[in-house]
Coordinates of C-alpha atoms and ligand atoms in Angstrom, one line a residue:
M1296 CA -191.7 -91.4 68.5
T1297 CA -193.4 -89.1 71.0
T1298 CA -196.4 -90.8 72.5
S1299 CA -197.4 -88.3 75.1
T1300 CA -196.6 -84.8 76.3
Q1301 CA -197.3 -83.2 79.6
T1302 CA -196.2 -80.1 81.5
A1303 CA -197.3 -78.6 84.8
Q1304 CA -199.8 -76.4 83.0
E1305 CA -201.0 -78.8 80.3
P1306 CA -203.1 -82.0 80.4
E1307 CA -201.5 -85.2 79.1
V1308 CA -202.0 -85.6 75.3
R1309 CA -201.7 -89.0 73.7
K1310 CA -201.0 -88.4 70.0
G1311 CA -202.6 -91.1 67.9
L1312 CA -204.3 -92.3 71.1
Y1313 CA -201.0 -94.2 71.7
G1314 CA -201.5 -96.7 74.5
V1315 CA -205.0 -95.5 75.3
I1316 CA -207.6 -98.1 76.3
A1317 CA -210.8 -96.7 74.9
D1318 CA -213.4 -99.3 75.9
Y1319 CA -213.9 -103.0 76.7
T1320 CA -214.3 -105.6 74.0
G1321 CA -215.1 -109.3 74.0
V1322 CA -214.4 -109.8 70.3
S1323 CA -210.7 -110.3 70.2
K1324 CA -207.6 -109.9 72.3
V1325 CA -204.2 -108.8 71.0
M1326 CA -201.3 -109.9 73.3
P1327 CA -198.1 -108.2 72.1
E1328 CA -196.1 -109.5 75.0
T1329 CA -196.5 -113.1 73.6
N1330 CA -197.1 -112.1 70.0
S1331 CA -200.5 -113.7 70.1
L1332 CA -204.1 -113.0 69.1
T1333 CA -207.4 -114.7 70.0
Y1334 CA -210.8 -114.3 68.5
R1335 CA -213.4 -114.9 71.2
G1336 CA -210.8 -116.9 73.2
Y1337 CA -209.5 -119.1 70.3
A1338 CA -205.9 -118.6 69.0
V1339 CA -206.0 -117.3 65.5
Q1340 CA -203.5 -120.1 64.4
D1341 CA -205.9 -122.7 65.7
L1342 CA -208.8 -121.2 63.8
V1343 CA -206.7 -121.0 60.6
E1344 CA -205.9 -124.7 60.9
H1345 CA -209.3 -126.0 61.7
C1346 CA -212.0 -123.7 60.5
S1347 CA -213.6 -122.2 57.4
F1348 CA -214.0 -118.5 57.0
E1349 CA -217.7 -118.8 57.6
E1350 CA -217.2 -120.6 60.9
V1351 CA -214.9 -117.8 62.0
F1352 CA -217.4 -115.2 60.8
Y1353 CA -220.1 -117.0 62.9
L1354 CA -217.8 -117.1 65.9
L1355 CA -217.0 -113.4 65.8
W1356 CA -220.8 -112.6 65.6
N1357 CA -222.1 -115.1 68.1
G1358 CA -219.2 -115.7 70.5
E1359 CA -219.2 -119.4 69.9
L1360 CA -218.2 -121.7 67.1
P1361 CA -221.2 -123.2 65.3
D1362 CA -222.2 -126.9 65.3
A1363 CA -223.0 -128.5 61.9
E1364 CA -226.6 -127.5 61.9
Q1365 CA -225.9 -123.9 62.9
L1366 CA -223.3 -123.6 60.2
E1367 CA -225.6 -124.9 57.6
E1368 CA -228.3 -122.5 58.6
F1369 CA -225.7 -119.6 58.6
N1370 CA -224.5 -120.6 55.1
L1371 CA -228.0 -121.0 53.7
R1372 CA -228.9 -117.6 54.9
G1373 CA -225.7 -115.9 53.7
R1374 CA -225.8 -117.5 50.3
S1375 CA -229.4 -116.5 49.8
Y1376 CA -228.2 -112.9 49.6
R1377 CA -226.0 -113.7 46.6
S1378 CA -228.2 -112.2 43.9
L1379 CA -226.8 -109.6 41.5
D1380 CA -228.4 -106.3 42.0
P1381 CA -228.9 -104.6 38.6
G1382 CA -228.6 -101.2 40.3
L1383 CA -225.2 -102.1 41.8
I1384 CA -224.0 -103.5 38.5
A1385 CA -225.0 -100.3 36.7
L1386 CA -223.4 -98.2 39.4
I1387 CA -220.1 -100.0 39.3
H1388 CA -220.0 -99.9 35.5
S1389 CA -220.6 -96.1 35.7
L1390 CA -217.5 -95.5 37.8
P1391 CA -214.2 -94.4 36.3
T1392 CA -212.0 -97.4 35.5
D1393 CA -209.0 -95.5 36.8
C1394 CA -210.4 -94.9 40.2
H1395 CA -209.0 -96.9 43.1
P1396 CA -210.9 -100.1 43.7
M1397 CA -211.3 -99.1 47.4
D1398 CA -213.4 -96.2 46.2
V1399 CA -215.6 -98.6 44.4
M1400 CA -216.0 -100.7 47.6
R1401 CA -216.8 -97.6 49.6
T1402 CA -219.3 -96.5 47.0
A1403 CA -220.9 -99.9 46.9
V1404 CA -221.6 -100.0 50.6
S1405 CA -222.9 -96.5 50.6
Y1406 CA -225.2 -97.4 47.7
M1407 CA -226.5 -100.5 49.6
G1408 CA -227.5 -98.2 52.5
T1409 CA -229.6 -96.1 50.1
K1410 CA -231.5 -99.3 49.1
D1411 CA -232.3 -100.5 52.6
P1412 CA -235.5 -98.9 53.9
E1413 CA -234.6 -100.2 57.3
H1414 CA -231.1 -98.8 57.3
F1415 CA -231.7 -96.6 60.3
T1416 CA -233.2 -99.3 62.4
P1417 CA -230.7 -99.6 65.3
D1418 CA -231.0 -103.2 66.3
T1419 CA -228.8 -106.3 66.4
D1420 CA -230.9 -108.4 64.1
H1421 CA -230.7 -105.7 61.5
I1422 CA -227.0 -105.3 61.8
T1423 CA -226.7 -109.1 61.3
H1424 CA -228.8 -108.9 58.2
V1425 CA -226.6 -106.2 56.8
G1426 CA -223.5 -108.2 57.7
H1427 CA -224.8 -111.2 55.6
N1428 CA -225.7 -108.9 52.8
L1429 CA -222.3 -107.2 52.8
L1430 CA -220.6 -110.6 52.8
A1431 CA -222.6 -111.7 49.8
Q1432 CA -222.6 -108.4 47.8
L1433 CA -219.0 -107.1 48.3
P1434 CA -217.2 -110.1 46.7
M1435 CA -219.5 -109.7 43.7
A1436 CA -218.7 -106.0 43.6
L1437 CA -215.0 -106.7 43.8
A1438 CA -215.2 -109.4 41.1
M1439 CA -217.3 -107.2 38.8
D1440 CA -214.9 -104.3 39.2
I1441 CA -211.8 -106.4 38.3
R1442 CA -213.5 -108.0 35.3
R1443 CA -214.9 -104.8 33.9
R1444 CA -211.4 -103.2 34.0
Q1445 CA -210.1 -106.3 32.1
G1446 CA -213.0 -106.1 29.6
K1447 CA -214.5 -109.4 30.8
N1448 CA -218.1 -110.4 31.5
I1449 CA -219.5 -111.0 35.0
V1450 CA -219.2 -114.5 36.4
A1451 CA -222.4 -115.3 38.3
P1452 CA -222.1 -116.2 42.0
D1453 CA -222.5 -119.9 42.9
P1454 CA -224.7 -120.6 46.0
D1455 CA -223.0 -123.9 46.5
K1456 CA -219.6 -122.5 47.1
G1457 CA -218.0 -121.1 50.3
V1458 CA -217.0 -117.4 50.4
A1459 CA -213.4 -118.0 49.4
E1460 CA -214.1 -120.3 46.5
N1461 CA -217.0 -118.3 45.2
L1462 CA -214.9 -115.1 45.2
L1463 CA -212.1 -116.8 43.3
S1464 CA -214.4 -118.2 40.7
M1465 CA -216.2 -114.9 40.2
V1466 CA -212.8 -113.2 39.6
F1467 CA -210.9 -115.9 37.7
G1468 CA -213.6 -118.1 36.3
T1469 CA -213.8 -121.9 36.8
G1470 CA -211.4 -123.1 34.1
P1471 CA -208.5 -125.5 35.0
D1472 CA -206.0 -122.7 35.5
S1473 CA -208.2 -120.7 37.9
P1474 CA -207.2 -120.8 41.5
A1475 CA -210.9 -121.5 42.2
S1476 CA -210.2 -125.0 40.6
N1477 CA -207.3 -125.7 43.0
P1478 CA -208.5 -126.7 46.5
E1479 CA -205.1 -125.8 48.0
D1480 CA -205.2 -122.3 46.5
V1481 CA -208.7 -121.9 47.8
R1482 CA -207.7 -123.0 51.3
D1483 CA -204.6 -120.7 51.4
F1484 CA -206.7 -117.8 50.2
E1485 CA -209.4 -118.7 52.8
K1486 CA -206.7 -118.7 55.5
S1487 CA -205.7 -115.1 54.6
L1488 CA -209.4 -114.1 55.0
I1489 CA -209.4 -115.6 58.5
L1490 CA -206.2 -113.8 59.5
Y1491 CA -207.6 -110.5 58.2
A1492 CA -211.0 -110.9 59.8
E1493 CA -210.5 -109.1 63.1
H1494 CA -207.9 -107.2 65.0
S1495 CA -209.4 -105.4 68.0
F1496 CA -209.4 -101.6 68.1
N1497 CA -207.4 -100.9 64.9
A1498 CA -208.0 -97.6 63.0
S1499 CA -210.8 -98.8 60.7
T1500 CA -212.7 -100.8 63.5
F1501 CA -212.4 -97.8 65.8
T1502 CA -213.8 -95.6 63.0
A1503 CA -216.8 -97.9 62.7
R1504 CA -217.3 -97.8 66.4
V1505 CA -217.0 -94.0 66.5
I1506 CA -219.7 -93.7 63.8
T1507 CA -221.9 -96.3 65.5
S1508 CA -221.5 -94.4 68.8
T1509 CA -223.4 -91.5 67.3
R1510 CA -226.3 -93.9 66.6
S1511 CA -225.7 -93.6 62.9
D1512 CA -226.4 -96.6 60.7
V1513 CA -224.3 -99.6 60.0
Y1514 CA -223.7 -98.8 56.3
S1515 CA -222.3 -95.4 57.3
A1516 CA -220.0 -97.2 59.9
I1517 CA -218.7 -99.6 57.3
T1518 CA -218.3 -96.9 54.6
G1519 CA -216.2 -94.9 57.1
A1520 CA -214.2 -98.0 58.0
I1521 CA -213.4 -98.7 54.4
G1522 CA -212.1 -95.1 54.1
A1523 CA -209.8 -95.7 57.1
L1524 CA -208.6 -99.1 55.9
K1525 CA -207.6 -97.6 52.5
G1526 CA -204.7 -95.7 54.0
P1527 CA -201.2 -97.1 53.5
L1528 CA -200.4 -97.0 57.2
H1529 CA -203.3 -99.4 57.7
G1530 CA -204.8 -101.9 55.1
G1531 CA -203.4 -100.1 52.1
A1532 CA -200.0 -101.4 53.1
N1533 CA -200.5 -104.8 51.4
E1534 CA -200.7 -103.1 48.0
F1535 CA -197.6 -101.0 48.8
V1536 CA -195.7 -104.1 49.8
M1537 CA -196.2 -105.6 46.3
H1538 CA -195.5 -102.3 44.5
T1539 CA -192.2 -102.2 46.4
M1540 CA -191.3 -105.8 45.6
L1541 CA -192.1 -105.2 41.9
E1542 CA -190.1 -102.0 41.9
I1543 CA -187.0 -103.8 43.4
D1544 CA -187.6 -106.6 40.9
D1545 CA -184.4 -108.5 41.8
P1546 CA -184.1 -110.1 45.2
A1547 CA -180.3 -109.5 45.1
K1548 CA -181.0 -105.8 45.3
A1549 CA -183.5 -106.0 48.2
A1550 CA -181.0 -105.3 51.0
D1551 CA -179.6 -102.2 49.3
W1552 CA -183.1 -101.0 48.5
V1553 CA -184.1 -101.3 52.2
N1554 CA -180.9 -99.6 53.4
N1555 CA -181.3 -96.7 51.0
A1556 CA -185.0 -96.3 52.0
L1557 CA -184.0 -96.2 55.7
D1558 CA -181.2 -93.7 54.9
S1559 CA -183.7 -91.4 53.4
K1560 CA -186.0 -91.9 56.4
S1561 CA -188.7 -93.5 54.3
L1562 CA -191.3 -95.9 55.8
I1563 CA -191.0 -99.4 54.4
M1564 CA -194.5 -100.8 54.0
G1565 CA -195.4 -104.2 55.6
F1566 CA -193.1 -103.6 58.6
G1567 CA -193.9 -102.4 62.1
H1568 CA -197.1 -102.3 64.1
R1569 CA -198.7 -99.9 66.6
V1570 CA -199.3 -102.8 69.1
Y1571 CA -196.9 -105.6 68.3
K1572 CA -193.3 -104.5 68.7
K1573 CA -191.7 -107.9 68.6
G1574 CA -193.6 -109.5 65.7
D1575 CA -197.1 -109.8 64.4
S1576 CA -199.0 -113.0 65.6
R1577 CA -200.6 -113.5 62.2
V1578 CA -197.4 -113.5 60.2
P1579 CA -196.2 -117.2 60.7
S1580 CA -199.6 -118.6 59.4
M1581 CA -199.7 -116.2 56.5
E1582 CA -196.0 -116.8 55.6
Q1583 CA -196.8 -120.6 55.5
S1584 CA -199.6 -120.0 53.0
F1585 CA -197.4 -117.6 51.0
R1586 CA -194.6 -120.2 50.8
A1587 CA -197.1 -122.9 49.8
L1588 CA -198.5 -120.7 47.0
A1589 CA -195.0 -119.8 45.9
E1590 CA -194.2 -123.6 45.5
R1591 CA -197.2 -124.2 43.4
H1592 CA -196.9 -121.1 41.3
D1593 CA -193.3 -120.7 40.5
G1594 CA -192.8 -118.0 43.1
A1595 CA -189.3 -118.7 44.4
R1596 CA -188.3 -115.1 43.4
W1597 CA -190.9 -113.6 45.7
V1598 CA -189.9 -115.8 48.6
A1599 CA -186.2 -114.7 48.1
M1600 CA -187.4 -111.0 48.0
Y1601 CA -189.4 -111.5 51.1
E1602 CA -186.5 -113.1 53.0
N1603 CA -183.9 -110.6 51.9
M1604 CA -186.1 -107.5 52.7
R1605 CA -187.1 -109.0 56.1
D1606 CA -183.5 -109.8 57.0
A1607 CA -182.1 -106.4 55.9
M1608 CA -184.9 -104.7 58.0
D1609 CA -184.1 -106.9 61.0
V1610 CA -180.4 -106.3 60.9
R1611 CA -180.8 -102.5 60.5
T1612 CA -183.8 -101.8 62.7
G1613 CA -185.1 -104.9 64.4
I1614 CA -188.6 -103.9 63.1
Q1615 CA -190.6 -107.1 62.1
P1616 CA -193.0 -107.7 59.3
N1617 CA -196.7 -107.3 59.8
L1618 CA -199.5 -109.4 58.2
D1619 CA -199.4 -107.3 55.0
F1620 CA -195.9 -108.3 54.2
P1621 CA -196.6 -112.0 53.3
A1622 CA -200.2 -111.3 52.3
G1623 CA -199.1 -108.9 49.4
P1624 CA -197.0 -111.4 47.5
A1625 CA -199.5 -114.2 48.3
Y1626 CA -202.3 -112.3 46.6
H1627 CA -200.0 -111.6 43.7
L1628 CA -199.3 -115.3 43.3
L1629 CA -203.0 -116.0 43.2
G1630 CA -203.3 -113.6 40.3
F1631 CA -205.1 -110.6 41.8
P1632 CA -204.2 -107.1 40.4
V1633 CA -202.2 -105.3 43.1
D1634 CA -204.8 -102.5 43.7
F1635 CA -207.4 -105.1 44.6
F1636 CA -205.4 -106.4 47.6
T1637 CA -207.0 -103.9 50.1
P1638 CA -210.5 -104.6 48.8
L1639 CA -209.9 -108.3 49.6
F1640 CA -209.0 -107.2 53.2
V1641 CA -212.3 -105.3 53.3
I1642 CA -214.3 -108.5 52.6
A1643 CA -212.5 -110.3 55.4
R1644 CA -212.7 -107.4 57.9
V1645 CA -216.5 -107.0 57.4
A1646 CA -216.7 -109.8 59.9
G1647 CA -214.8 -107.9 62.6
W1648 CA -216.3 -104.5 61.8
T1649 CA -219.9 -105.8 62.1
A1650 CA -219.1 -107.7 65.3
H1651 CA -217.7 -104.4 66.8
V1652 CA -220.7 -102.4 65.5
V1653 CA -223.0 -104.8 67.4
E1654 CA -220.9 -104.6 70.5
Q1655 CA -220.7 -100.8 70.4
F1656 CA -224.4 -100.5 69.7
E1657 CA -225.4 -102.8 72.6
N1658 CA -223.3 -101.0 75.2
N1659 CA -223.0 -97.5 73.7
S1660 CA -221.4 -94.4 74.9
L1661 CA -220.8 -91.5 72.5
I1662 CA -217.1 -91.4 71.6
R1663 CA -216.0 -87.8 71.9
P1664 CA -212.5 -87.1 73.2
L1665 CA -211.1 -83.8 74.3
S1666 CA -208.3 -81.8 72.7
A1667 CA -205.6 -79.4 74.0
Y1668 CA -206.0 -76.1 72.2
T1669 CA -202.9 -74.5 70.7
G1670 CA -204.4 -71.7 68.7
P1671 CA -204.5 -67.9 69.5
E1672 CA -205.9 -66.6 72.8
Q1673 CA -209.5 -65.3 72.6
R1674 CA -209.6 -62.0 70.7
K1675 CA -212.0 -59.5 69.3
V1676 CA -213.1 -59.3 65.6
V1677 CA -211.8 -56.1 64.0
P1678 CA -214.5 -54.9 61.5
M1679 CA -213.6 -55.2 57.9
D1680 CA -213.2 -51.4 57.3
E1681 CA -210.7 -51.2 60.2
R1682 CA -208.5 -54.1 59.1
Ligands
COA2474 N1 -190.3 -98.4 58.1 C1 -189.3 -97.6 58.6 N2 -189.4 -97.1 59.9 C2 -190.4 -97.5 60.7 C3 -191.4 -98.4 60.2 C4 -191.3 -98.8 58.9 N3 -192.3 -99.6 58.4 N4 -192.3 -98.6 61.3 C5 -191.8 -97.9 62.3 N5 -190.7 -97.3 62.0 C6 -189.9 -96.4 62.8 C7 -190.7 -95.1 63.1 O1 -190.6 -94.2 62.1 C8 -190.2 -94.7 64.4 O2 -189.0 -94.0 64.2 P1 -188.6 -92.7 65.1 O3 -188.5 -93.2 66.5 O4 -187.3 -92.3 64.5 O5 -189.7 -91.7 64.8 C9 -189.9 -96.0 65.1 O6 -189.8 -96.9 64.1 C10 -190.9 -96.4 66.1 O7 -192.2 -96.4 65.4 P2 -193.5 -96.8 66.2 O8 -193.8 -95.8 67.3 O9 -193.3 -98.2 66.7 O10 -194.6 -96.7 65.1 P3 -196.1 -96.4 65.2 O11 -196.8 -97.3 66.2 O12 -196.4 -94.9 65.3 O13 -196.6 -96.8 63.7 C11 -197.1 -98.2 61.9 C12 -197.0 -98.1 63.4 C13 -197.8 -99.5 61.5 C14 -198.0 -97.0 61.4 C15 -195.7 -98.1 61.3 O14 -194.9 -99.1 61.7 C16 -195.7 -98.0 59.8 O15 -196.0 -96.9 59.2 N6 -195.5 -99.2 59.1 C17 -195.6 -99.2 57.6 C18 -197.1 -99.3 57.2 C19 -197.6 -100.6 57.4 O16 -197.1 -101.6 57.1 N7 -198.9 -100.6 57.9 C20 -199.6 -101.8 58.2 C21 -199.8 -102.0 59.7 S1 -200.5 -103.6 60.1

């Protein structure tokens, strides 16, 4: 892949901003040389083992983990935003049932901006208020969207539940077969949210920072970020992973499928990364949760599919799985429809996006790169009657 071009006459051009350091950040650090990732100095694996999603959310915003009192206050505030907005319900029900659920998420955030009279107030407290509101409203929007497509009624949010359990119960109900009723399923789902919460200057976060750098509002920044995340080279990959696995169907055919795809120069979703070239720091933790879910939900077939695809890709190219590769089948085992996998990623990444919006806002410089022009030399307009 060409990362930069330069001749004696031309400036250096870094296509895709490959390798460019665009700004400082204190939110997270990606270390490809050691396949590791820290949020505010804590290894992501450590956070996955010991913290709730809410603790990690608090950490990303505030720079430190909360004590018990701070966490209680944070949860009380966040859960107080969990009331169903009749306008949002009506809006979601008015949208086509065959549109992509990411379009619903994007529209929901945009709508929320229209309802906030303070939306153009550029200050950190307001961005924090919006973050809490998004964390409360987006799981409801997602659950409502799934259930309306299945012809089911809304399940009301529960102010006593954490983000992960509340989301699962709004989507699947609270019956004995619901993953919301199985604490191990809730915890494995919560771990995926922690792993998806933040990842430095990825495309959607950078989009949010670009929008914030113009001093636009936080709803616009998150709406833009959702648009960037939807793409299959970014967050959309977790859906494509599962579509691929469902298409292959039989794990015994996985290696042939991978080799045929590579022969025809196709990209295989869930593999490769712009920054990690030797493996994604988040994969071992997500793989552990995926395997645990597979054991509880009769998912040996998907584990075999995972291993056979991964091994075939490794032998042929050495390209390693990224987080979306184990997350896709894990969400399938929990029972989510495939096209809702990237909206789940949105809910987790709201934490990172809003932390970056605050950071950009507090130390802003308009993001406006240059380009190397390749069009025609300057010329004169020939009037219409002479052309
Ligand atoms: N399948 C097949 N080939 C791949 C590949 C994949 N998933 N990922 C990278 N490659 C190939 C590239 O085509 C390139 O080949 P070339 O040298 O013949 O052009 C080579 O490996 C090096 O690619 P690289 O420069 O490392 O990729 P990138 O940094 O431009 O792109 C991604 C990174 C993530 C966009 C890319 O790996 C990809 O498209 N992956 C699939 C989508 C995905 O899973 N996205 C989620 C990311 S978390």
